[in-house]
Amino acid sequence: MSRLMSSPRRSAFSRLGAALLAALALMGGGVSAAPQAAARSHVWLVGGGPDPDGSQGQIELNVLWVADIVRSVAPATSLKVYFADASPEVRDVRIWSRPADSRENLQPLARIFGQQEFNGNQYRKHRVPDIVHGTRADLLAPSLAREFGAMGPQDRGLFVFNGHGLRDLSDRAGNTLRLWDDTRMSVRELERLATNAPPSAPLRFVFTQCYSGGFMRLIRPDARDLRTLAAYNRCGFAAESADRLSEGCSASIEVGDYRDYTTYFFAALSGRHRSGQPLERSPDRDRDGQVTLHEAHVHAVIEGYNADLPRSTSETYLERWQPAWLRYLDTTSEPDNEYGRLATELALRLKLPARGTMLQRALGTRHEQLGRRLQAIDEQSRQLEGEISRIQGDLKRGLVQRWPEAAHAHTAAYVRFLATELGAAQAYVTARPDYAQLVERQDRHAALELERVAVDRDLTQLDKVLRLRQLSRLLDQFERFATPSARREYQRLIRCERTPL
């Protein structure tokens, strides 16, 4: 080979030689390739709200719990945590406890001015240790770009988001993560950051926010093309579709009340509930001694009594793949594949018929019953809201006629009112007969909200059975009619999703 060969060409031949050596080594040839760096595992955990009010205590506890699971299940993993503001001066977590119905904490005034729930709020600095920095978009984006870019070709990455999301009505690829200081990161922006990772390295995502299904587009080039996969080894899981709210974040710190996707997904990976108790049913469905991310997702679908309707990238791929001519030709079959078996399992847990027209009929009947109950709850709520508004107006007028300063919060006059007239004002309010009516109606409205959540959760369990049955038909159609290239793409997603933590 000539010594006069240009430098770029020598570089190209060097790369070709390295590739040939690697290929010979994989084929068992006599030439051995140079040793490669050991594969590493990375987890990036991003949590918190866009502001203190939106940074609920549950989010903080989720981040702490997930970080603990990563450290215990995969201690060699490189874990990077980003949370809310991250500075020592800002109280960036909101904790809520039910306020006592007493004058000492101003609950009578809070009820009149519609602040009775907010009266239970407390704000404090987060307790998440070892934070890289906060989640403000201008800090998070370059950090993730560097982190993804530092991955080796055989490394594994897992990005977990625990926070809030926004919906883009015009473009699902415009759905966003809500980050600190009310900054945002869209599907397209995160997809551009992810292109820094090596194409061969599995990069997995877990999104738990409202409208999280929009982030399933990370498997597509530029998050736009719905017909083919990007040339990257990406996959992931979402708590909800691109246009549905996920199970709400609570400011309460009662972990026994948490039913969000994070709770069930990571319980499967750890083998225990948040309380520390072992799971009643093993998430290790193939009994190979290791719980994959796919098995954790299945556990969250089957075990999660919540209002979430989770999905994975492989499931989304099947939905996007289905040709129009198949949508109306095969609507009743019940194939015996993974999704069909999951649908049967969940139906039996819900005390429904296992399969067939009896199941379809029972689903329709129960769905209709629960739908009517939701309508009745909404009607009662609207009626109560009108009555509450009327009573509040009467009480406020009586209050400010006697103490005008009470109408002007955040003023010096209001401070004087609190210091000198508060006792008399609250005694006046609580002595009025319509105050007792206000308390009764506000409490009944709060109880209806809890009932609505329970009915919505019941409805979602039925929707899960319906979706699993639909996925079973899609998978059956795919196995019969998909092209070789579509099969390769689908299998790539399956391999990515079925990796461990």
Coordinates of C-alpha atoms in Angstrom, one line a residue:
M1 CA 0.0 0.0 0.0
S2 CA 1.5 3.3 -1.0
R3 CA 2.8 5.6 1.7
L4 CA 1.5 8.5 -0.3
M5 CA -2.2 7.5 0.5
S6 CA -4.1 10.4 1.9
S7 CA -4.9 10.4 5.6
P8 CA -8.8 10.2 5.2
R9 CA -8.3 7.1 3.0
R10 CA -5.9 5.5 5.5
S11 CA -8.6 6.1 8.1
A12 CA -11.3 4.5 6.0
F13 CA -9.1 1.4 5.4
S14 CA -8.4 1.2 9.1
R15 CA -12.0 1.2 9.9
L16 CA -12.6 -1.5 7.2
G17 CA -9.8 -3.6 8.7
A18 CA -11.2 -3.3 12.2
A19 CA -14.7 -4.4 10.9
L20 CA -13.2 -7.4 9.1
L21 CA -11.3 -8.5 12.3
A22 CA -14.5 -8.2 14.3
A23 CA -16.5 -10.2 11.8
L24 CA -13.8 -13.0 11.7
A25 CA -13.9 -13.1 15.4
L26 CA -17.7 -13.5 15.5
M27 CA -17.5 -16.2 12.9
G28 CA -15.0 -18.2 14.9
G29 CA -12.1 -17.4 12.6
G30 CA -8.4 -17.6 13.6
V31 CA -7.9 -13.9 13.8
S32 CA -8.8 -12.3 17.2
A33 CA -10.2 -8.8 17.5
A34 CA -8.7 -6.4 20.0
P35 CA -10.5 -6.5 23.4
Q36 CA -13.4 -4.1 23.7
A37 CA -14.4 -2.2 26.8
A38 CA -16.9 -3.9 29.0
A39 CA -20.5 -3.0 28.5
R40 CA -22.0 -0.7 31.1
S41 CA -25.5 0.0 32.3
H42 CA -26.9 3.6 32.7
V43 CA -30.0 4.9 34.3
W44 CA -31.1 8.6 34.1
L45 CA -33.9 9.4 36.5
V46 CA -35.7 12.7 35.9
G47 CA -38.3 13.9 38.4
G48 CA -40.2 16.8 39.9
G49 CA -42.8 19.3 38.7
P50 CA -42.6 22.6 36.8
D51 CA -43.0 24.6 40.1
P52 CA -43.4 23.9 43.8
D53 CA -47.2 23.4 43.5
G54 CA -46.7 20.8 40.8
S55 CA -43.8 19.0 42.5
Q56 CA -45.9 16.7 44.7
G57 CA -44.6 14.6 47.5
Q58 CA -45.5 11.4 45.6
I59 CA -43.1 12.4 42.8
E60 CA -40.3 12.8 45.3
L61 CA -41.0 9.5 46.9
N62 CA -41.2 7.8 43.5
V63 CA -37.8 9.1 42.6
L64 CA -36.3 8.0 45.9
W65 CA -37.9 4.6 45.6
V66 CA -36.8 4.0 42.0
A67 CA -33.3 5.1 42.8
D68 CA -33.2 2.7 45.7
I69 CA -34.4 -0.2 43.4
V70 CA -31.8 0.6 40.8
R71 CA -29.0 0.6 43.5
S72 CA -30.2 -2.7 45.0
V73 CA -31.1 -4.6 41.8
A74 CA -28.3 -3.4 39.6
P75 CA -25.6 -2.0 41.9
A76 CA -23.0 -1.6 39.1
T77 CA -25.3 0.7 37.2
S78 CA -24.4 4.3 36.6
L79 CA -27.3 6.2 38.1
K80 CA -27.8 10.0 37.4
V81 CA -30.7 11.8 39.1
Y82 CA -32.1 15.1 38.1
F83 CA -34.8 16.7 40.3
A84 CA -36.9 19.9 40.3
D85 CA -34.9 23.0 41.3
A86 CA -32.0 21.1 43.1
S87 CA -30.8 24.3 44.8
P88 CA -30.6 24.4 48.7
E89 CA -32.6 27.7 48.8
V90 CA -35.8 26.6 47.1
R91 CA -38.6 24.6 48.7
D92 CA -39.4 22.6 45.6
V93 CA -41.7 19.8 47.1
R94 CA -45.3 20.1 48.1
I95 CA -46.7 17.9 50.9
W96 CA -50.4 17.7 51.7
S97 CA -52.3 16.5 54.8
R98 CA -56.0 16.8 55.5
P99 CA -56.5 20.2 57.3
A100 CA -58.4 20.1 60.5
D101 CA -61.8 21.7 60.3
S102 CA -61.0 24.3 63.0
R103 CA -60.6 28.1 63.5
E104 CA -57.0 27.7 64.5
N105 CA -55.9 26.9 61.0
L106 CA -58.4 29.4 59.3
Q107 CA -60.4 26.6 57.7
P108 CA -63.7 28.6 57.9
L109 CA -62.1 31.4 55.9
A110 CA -60.5 28.9 53.5
R111 CA -63.9 27.2 52.9
I112 CA -65.5 30.6 52.1
F113 CA -62.8 31.5 49.6
G114 CA -62.6 28.0 48.0
Q115 CA -59.1 27.3 49.5
Q116 CA -60.1 24.5 51.9
E117 CA -58.0 21.9 50.0
F118 CA -55.0 24.2 49.6
N119 CA -55.1 24.9 53.3
G120 CA -53.5 21.4 53.8
N121 CA -50.4 22.3 51.8
Q122 CA -46.9 22.5 53.1
Y123 CA -43.7 23.2 51.2
R124 CA -40.2 22.0 51.9
K125 CA -36.8 21.4 50.3
H126 CA -36.5 18.0 48.5
R127 CA -34.7 15.1 50.2
V128 CA -33.3 13.5 47.1
P129 CA -29.6 12.9 47.5
D130 CA -26.8 13.0 44.9
I131 CA -28.6 15.1 42.3
V132 CA -26.7 16.1 39.2
H133 CA -28.7 19.3 38.9
G134 CA -32.2 20.5 38.4
T135 CA -34.5 19.7 35.5
R136 CA -34.7 23.1 33.9
A137 CA -34.6 22.4 30.1
D138 CA -31.5 24.5 29.4
L139 CA -29.6 22.4 32.0
L140 CA -31.1 19.0 31.3
A141 CA -30.8 19.0 27.5
P142 CA -27.0 19.4 27.3
S143 CA -26.5 17.1 30.2
L144 CA -28.5 14.3 28.5
A145 CA -26.8 15.0 25.2
R146 CA -23.4 14.4 26.9
E147 CA -24.7 11.3 28.8
F148 CA -26.2 9.7 25.7
G149 CA -23.1 10.5 23.7
A150 CA -20.8 8.9 26.3
M151 CA -22.5 5.5 25.9
G152 CA -20.5 2.6 24.4
P153 CA -21.9 0.6 21.5
Q154 CA -22.7 -2.3 23.8
D155 CA -24.0 -0.2 26.8
R156 CA -27.6 -0.2 28.0
G157 CA -29.5 2.9 28.9
L158 CA -32.8 3.5 30.7
F159 CA -34.4 6.9 30.9
V160 CA -37.2 7.3 33.5
F161 CA -39.4 10.3 33.8
N162 CA -41.5 10.9 36.9
G163 CA -43.4 14.2 36.6
H164 CA -46.0 16.0 34.5
G165 CA -46.8 16.2 30.8
L166 CA -48.7 18.4 28.4
R167 CA -50.7 17.5 25.3
D168 CA -50.2 19.1 21.9
L169 CA -53.6 19.0 20.2
S170 CA -52.1 19.6 16.7
D171 CA -49.2 17.2 16.8
R172 CA -48.6 14.2 19.2
A173 CA -44.9 14.5 18.6
G174 CA -45.3 17.9 20.2
N175 CA -46.3 16.4 23.6
T176 CA -44.0 17.7 26.2
L177 CA -42.3 16.9 29.5
R178 CA -43.0 19.7 32.0
L179 CA -39.7 20.7 33.6
W180 CA -38.7 23.1 36.3
D181 CA -39.3 26.8 36.0
D182 CA -42.1 25.9 33.6
T183 CA -39.7 24.9 30.9
R184 CA -40.5 22.0 28.5
M185 CA -39.0 19.3 26.4
S186 CA -41.0 17.9 23.5
V187 CA -40.9 14.4 21.9
R188 CA -38.9 15.8 19.0
E189 CA -36.4 17.6 21.3
L190 CA -35.8 14.4 23.3
E191 CA -35.5 12.4 20.1
R192 CA -32.8 14.7 18.8
L193 CA -30.9 14.3 22.1
A194 CA -31.2 10.5 21.9
T195 CA -29.5 10.5 18.5
N196 CA -26.2 11.1 20.4
A197 CA -26.4 7.5 21.7
P198 CA -24.7 4.8 19.6
P199 CA -27.3 3.2 17.2
S200 CA -26.5 -0.3 18.5
A201 CA -26.9 0.5 22.2
P202 CA -30.4 -0.3 23.7
L203 CA -31.9 2.9 24.9
R204 CA -35.1 2.3 26.9
F205 CA -37.6 4.8 28.2
V206 CA -40.2 4.7 30.9
F207 CA -42.7 7.6 30.9
T208 CA -45.3 8.0 33.6
Q209 CA -46.8 11.5 32.9
C210 CA -50.1 12.5 31.4
Y211 CA -50.2 12.1 27.6
S212 CA -47.1 10.0 27.9
G213 CA -48.1 7.8 24.9
G214 CA -46.9 10.6 22.6
F215 CA -43.3 9.6 23.5
M216 CA -43.7 6.2 21.9
R217 CA -42.7 8.2 18.7
L218 CA -39.1 8.1 19.9
I219 CA -38.8 4.9 17.9
R220 CA -39.5 6.8 14.7
P221 CA -37.1 9.0 12.7
D222 CA -37.5 12.6 13.8
A223 CA -40.6 11.4 15.8
R224 CA -42.7 12.0 12.7
D225 CA -42.5 9.1 10.2
L226 CA -45.1 6.5 11.4
R227 CA -44.2 3.9 8.8
T228 CA -40.6 2.9 9.7
L229 CA -38.3 2.7 12.7
A230 CA -35.4 5.0 13.2
A231 CA -31.9 3.5 12.8
Y232 CA -31.5 3.4 16.6
N233 CA -32.1 0.6 19.2
R234 CA -34.8 2.3 21.2
C235 CA -37.9 1.1 22.9
G236 CA -40.0 2.1 25.9
F237 CA -43.2 2.1 28.0
A238 CA -45.8 4.7 28.8
A239 CA -48.4 4.9 31.5
E240 CA -51.0 6.3 29.1
S241 CA -52.0 7.2 25.5
A242 CA -51.0 10.4 23.9
D243 CA -54.4 12.0 24.6
R244 CA -55.3 10.7 28.1
L245 CA -54.5 11.8 31.6
S246 CA -52.5 9.4 33.7
E247 CA -53.2 8.4 37.3
G248 CA -52.9 11.7 39.2
C249 CA -49.8 12.6 41.3
S250 CA -50.7 13.1 45.0
A251 CA -49.1 15.5 47.3
S252 CA -49.9 13.1 50.1
I253 CA -47.0 11.0 51.5
E254 CA -49.3 8.0 52.3
V255 CA -47.6 5.5 50.0
G256 CA -50.3 2.9 50.5
D257 CA -52.6 5.1 48.4
Y258 CA -50.2 5.2 45.4
R259 CA -51.5 3.3 42.4
D260 CA -49.6 4.9 39.5
Y261 CA -47.7 3.1 36.8
T262 CA -44.3 3.7 38.5
T263 CA -45.6 1.9 41.6
Y264 CA -46.5 -1.3 39.8
F265 CA -43.7 -1.2 37.2
F266 CA -40.8 -0.9 39.6
A267 CA -42.4 -3.2 42.2
A268 CA -42.1 -5.9 39.6
L269 CA -38.4 -5.2 39.1
S270 CA -37.8 -5.2 42.9
G271 CA -40.1 -8.1 43.7
R272 CA -41.7 -6.2 46.6
H273 CA -44.4 -3.6 47.2
R274 CA -43.5 -0.1 48.3
S275 CA -44.3 -1.2 51.8
G276 CA -41.5 -3.8 51.6
Q277 CA -43.8 -6.7 51.5
P278 CA -43.2 -9.4 48.8
L279 CA -45.5 -9.4 45.8
E280 CA -48.4 -11.8 45.9
R281 CA -47.8 -13.0 42.3
S282 CA -44.4 -13.3 40.6
P283 CA -43.8 -10.9 37.7
D284 CA -41.3 -13.4 36.3
R285 CA -43.7 -14.9 33.8
D286 CA -41.2 -17.1 31.9
R287 CA -39.7 -18.3 35.2
D288 CA -36.1 -17.7 34.1
G289 CA -35.2 -16.0 37.3
Q290 CA -34.9 -12.5 35.9
V291 CA -37.7 -9.9 35.4
T292 CA -37.3 -8.0 32.2
L293 CA -38.8 -4.5 31.5
H294 CA -41.5 -6.2 29.4
E295 CA -42.5 -8.4 32.3
A296 CA -42.6 -5.3 34.6
H297 CA -44.9 -3.6 32.0
V298 CA -47.2 -6.7 31.9
H299 CA -47.2 -6.7 35.7
A300 CA -48.3 -3.0 35.8
V301 CA -51.1 -3.7 33.2
I302 CA -52.4 -6.8 35.0
E303 CA -51.9 -5.8 38.7
G304 CA -52.5 -2.1 38.5
Y305 CA -55.9 -1.1 39.8
N306 CA -55.7 2.5 38.5
A307 CA -56.9 4.7 35.7
D308 CA -53.9 4.2 33.5
L309 CA -54.1 2.3 30.2
P310 CA -50.4 1.5 29.7
R311 CA -48.7 0.7 26.4
S312 CA -45.3 -0.3 25.0
T313 CA -43.5 0.6 21.8
S314 CA -44.0 -2.9 20.3
E315 CA -47.7 -2.6 21.0
T316 CA -47.8 0.8 19.4
Y317 CA -45.9 -0.6 16.4
L318 CA -48.6 -3.3 15.9
E319 CA -51.3 -0.6 16.0
R320 CA -49.6 1.5 13.5
W321 CA -48.7 -1.5 11.3
Q322 CA -52.3 -2.8 10.8
P323 CA -53.4 -2.2 7.2
A324 CA -56.8 -0.5 6.7
W325 CA -58.2 -3.6 5.0
L326 CA -57.7 -5.7 8.1
R327 CA -59.4 -3.4 10.5
Y328 CA -62.9 -4.6 9.6
L329 CA -62.2 -8.2 8.5
D330 CA -61.1 -9.6 11.8
T331 CA -62.9 -8.1 14.8
T332 CA -64.0 -11.1 16.9
S333 CA -61.3 -13.7 16.8
E334 CA -59.5 -14.7 20.0
P335 CA -56.1 -15.9 19.2
D336 CA -54.1 -18.0 21.7
N337 CA -51.1 -15.7 22.1
E338 CA -49.5 -13.7 24.9
Y339 CA -52.1 -10.9 24.7
G340 CA -55.0 -13.3 24.4
R341 CA -53.9 -15.1 27.5
L342 CA -53.4 -11.8 29.4
A343 CA -56.9 -10.7 28.4
T344 CA -58.4 -14.0 29.7
E345 CA -56.4 -13.7 33.0
L346 CA -57.6 -10.2 33.6
A347 CA -61.2 -11.0 32.7
L348 CA -61.2 -13.9 35.2
R349 CA -59.8 -11.6 37.9
L350 CA -62.6 -9.2 37.2
K351 CA -65.1 -12.1 37.6
L352 CA -66.0 -11.9 33.9
P353 CA -66.4 -14.8 31.5
A354 CA -63.0 -15.9 30.1
R355 CA -63.7 -15.6 26.4
G356 CA -66.1 -15.5 23.6
T357 CA -69.4 -13.6 23.1
M358 CA -70.3 -14.0 26.8
L359 CA -67.2 -12.0 27.7
Q360 CA -68.0 -9.4 25.0
R361 CA -71.5 -9.1 26.2
A362 CA -70.4 -8.8 29.9
L363 CA -67.9 -6.1 29.1
G364 CA -70.5 -4.1 27.3
T365 CA -73.0 -4.4 30.1
R366 CA -70.6 -3.5 32.8
H367 CA -69.1 -0.6 30.8
E368 CA -72.6 0.8 30.3
Q369 CA -73.4 0.5 34.0
L370 CA -70.2 2.3 35.0
G371 CA -70.7 4.9 32.3
R372 CA -74.1 5.7 33.7
R373 CA -72.7 6.0 37.2
L374 CA -70.0 8.4 36.0
Q375 CA -72.7 10.5 34.4
A376 CA -74.7 10.6 37.6
I377 CA -71.6 11.6 39.6
D378 CA -70.8 14.4 37.2
E379 CA -74.4 15.7 37.3
Q380 CA -74.4 15.6 41.1
S381 CA -71.0 17.4 41.2
R382 CA -72.2 20.2 38.9
Q383 CA -75.3 20.7 41.0
L384 CA -73.2 20.8 44.2
E385 CA -70.7 23.2 42.6
G386 CA -73.6 25.6 41.8
E387 CA -74.9 25.4 45.4
I388 CA -71.4 25.8 46.9
S389 CA -70.8 28.9 44.8
R390 CA -74.1 30.5 45.8
I391 CA -73.5 29.9 49.6
Q392 CA -69.9 31.1 49.3
G393 CA -71.1 34.3 47.7
D394 CA -73.6 34.9 50.5
L395 CA -71.0 34.3 53.2
K396 CA -68.4 36.5 51.6
R397 CA -70.8 39.4 51.2
G398 CA -71.7 39.2 54.9
L399 CA -68.1 38.9 55.9
V400 CA -66.7 41.9 53.9
Q401 CA -69.6 44.1 54.9
R402 CA -68.4 43.8 58.5
W403 CA -64.7 43.4 57.8
P404 CA -63.8 45.0 54.4
E405 CA -60.1 44.2 54.9
A406 CA -60.9 40.5 54.5
A407 CA -61.6 41.0 50.8
H408 CA -58.0 42.2 50.1
A409 CA -55.5 39.5 50.8
H410 CA -51.8 40.3 50.5
T411 CA -52.2 43.8 51.8
A412 CA -51.3 45.5 55.0
A413 CA -54.9 46.0 55.9
Y414 CA -55.4 42.2 55.6
V415 CA -52.5 41.6 58.0
R416 CA -54.1 44.0 60.5
F417 CA -57.4 42.1 60.0
L418 CA -55.7 38.8 60.8
A419 CA -54.0 40.3 63.9
T420 CA -57.0 42.0 65.4
E421 CA -60.3 40.8 64.0
L422 CA -59.7 37.2 62.9
G423 CA -61.4 35.6 66.0
A424 CA -64.6 37.7 65.7
A425 CA -64.8 37.2 61.9
Q426 CA -64.5 33.4 62.1
A427 CA -67.0 33.2 65.0
Y428 CA -69.4 35.2 62.9
V429 CA -68.9 32.9 59.9
T430 CA -69.3 29.6 61.8
A431 CA -72.4 30.8 63.7
R432 CA -74.3 31.3 60.4
P433 CA -76.6 28.4 59.5
D434 CA -75.5 28.5 55.8
Y435 CA -71.9 27.8 56.9
A436 CA -72.9 24.4 58.1
Q437 CA -74.6 23.9 54.7
L438 CA -71.4 24.9 52.9
V439 CA -69.3 22.4 54.9
E440 CA -71.8 19.6 54.1
R441 CA -71.8 20.3 50.4
Q442 CA -68.1 20.8 50.1
D443 CA -67.5 17.5 51.9
R444 CA -70.0 15.7 49.8
H445 CA -68.4 17.1 46.6
A446 CA -65.0 15.8 47.8
A447 CA -66.5 12.4 48.5
L448 CA -68.0 12.4 44.9
E449 CA -64.6 13.1 43.5
L450 CA -63.1 10.1 45.3
E451 CA -66.1 8.0 44.0
R452 CA -65.4 9.2 40.5
V453 CA -61.8 8.1 40.7
A454 CA -62.9 4.6 41.8
V455 CA -65.4 4.3 39.0
D456 CA -62.9 5.6 36.5
R457 CA -60.4 2.9 37.7
D458 CA -63.1 0.2 37.3
L459 CA -63.8 1.4 33.8
T460 CA -60.1 1.3 32.9
Q461 CA -59.9 -2.4 33.9
L462 CA -62.6 -3.2 31.4
D463 CA -60.7 -1.0 28.8
K464 CA -57.6 -3.1 29.5
V465 CA -59.4 -6.3 28.7
L466 CA -60.7 -4.8 25.4
R467 CA -57.2 -3.5 24.5
L468 CA -55.5 -6.8 25.2
R469 CA -58.1 -8.6 23.1
Q470 CA -57.4 -6.2 20.3
L471 CA -53.7 -6.6 20.6
S472 CA -54.1 -10.4 20.4
R473 CA -55.9 -10.0 17.1
L474 CA -53.2 -7.5 15.8
L475 CA -50.4 -9.9 16.7
D476 CA -52.2 -12.8 15.0
Q477 CA -52.7 -10.7 11.9
F478 CA -49.1 -9.5 12.0
E479 CA -47.7 -13.0 12.2
R480 CA -49.8 -14.0 9.1
F481 CA -49.4 -10.9 6.9
A482 CA -46.4 -8.8 7.9
T483 CA -43.6 -8.3 5.4
P484 CA -40.1 -9.5 6.3
S485 CA -38.9 -6.0 6.9
A486 CA -41.8 -5.3 9.3
R487 CA -41.0 -8.5 11.1
R488 CA -37.4 -7.5 11.6
E489 CA -38.4 -4.1 13.0
Y490 CA -40.9 -5.6 15.4
Q491 CA -38.4 -8.2 16.6
R492 CA -35.9 -5.5 17.2
L493 CA -38.4 -3.8 19.5
I494 CA -39.2 -7.0 21.3
R495 CA -35.5 -7.7 21.9
C496 CA -35.1 -4.2 23.3
E497 CA -38.1 -4.4 25.5
R498 CA -37.2 -7.8 26.9
T499 CA -33.9 -6.7 28.4
P500 CA -33.4 -6.5 32.2
L501 CA -32.8 -3.3 34.1

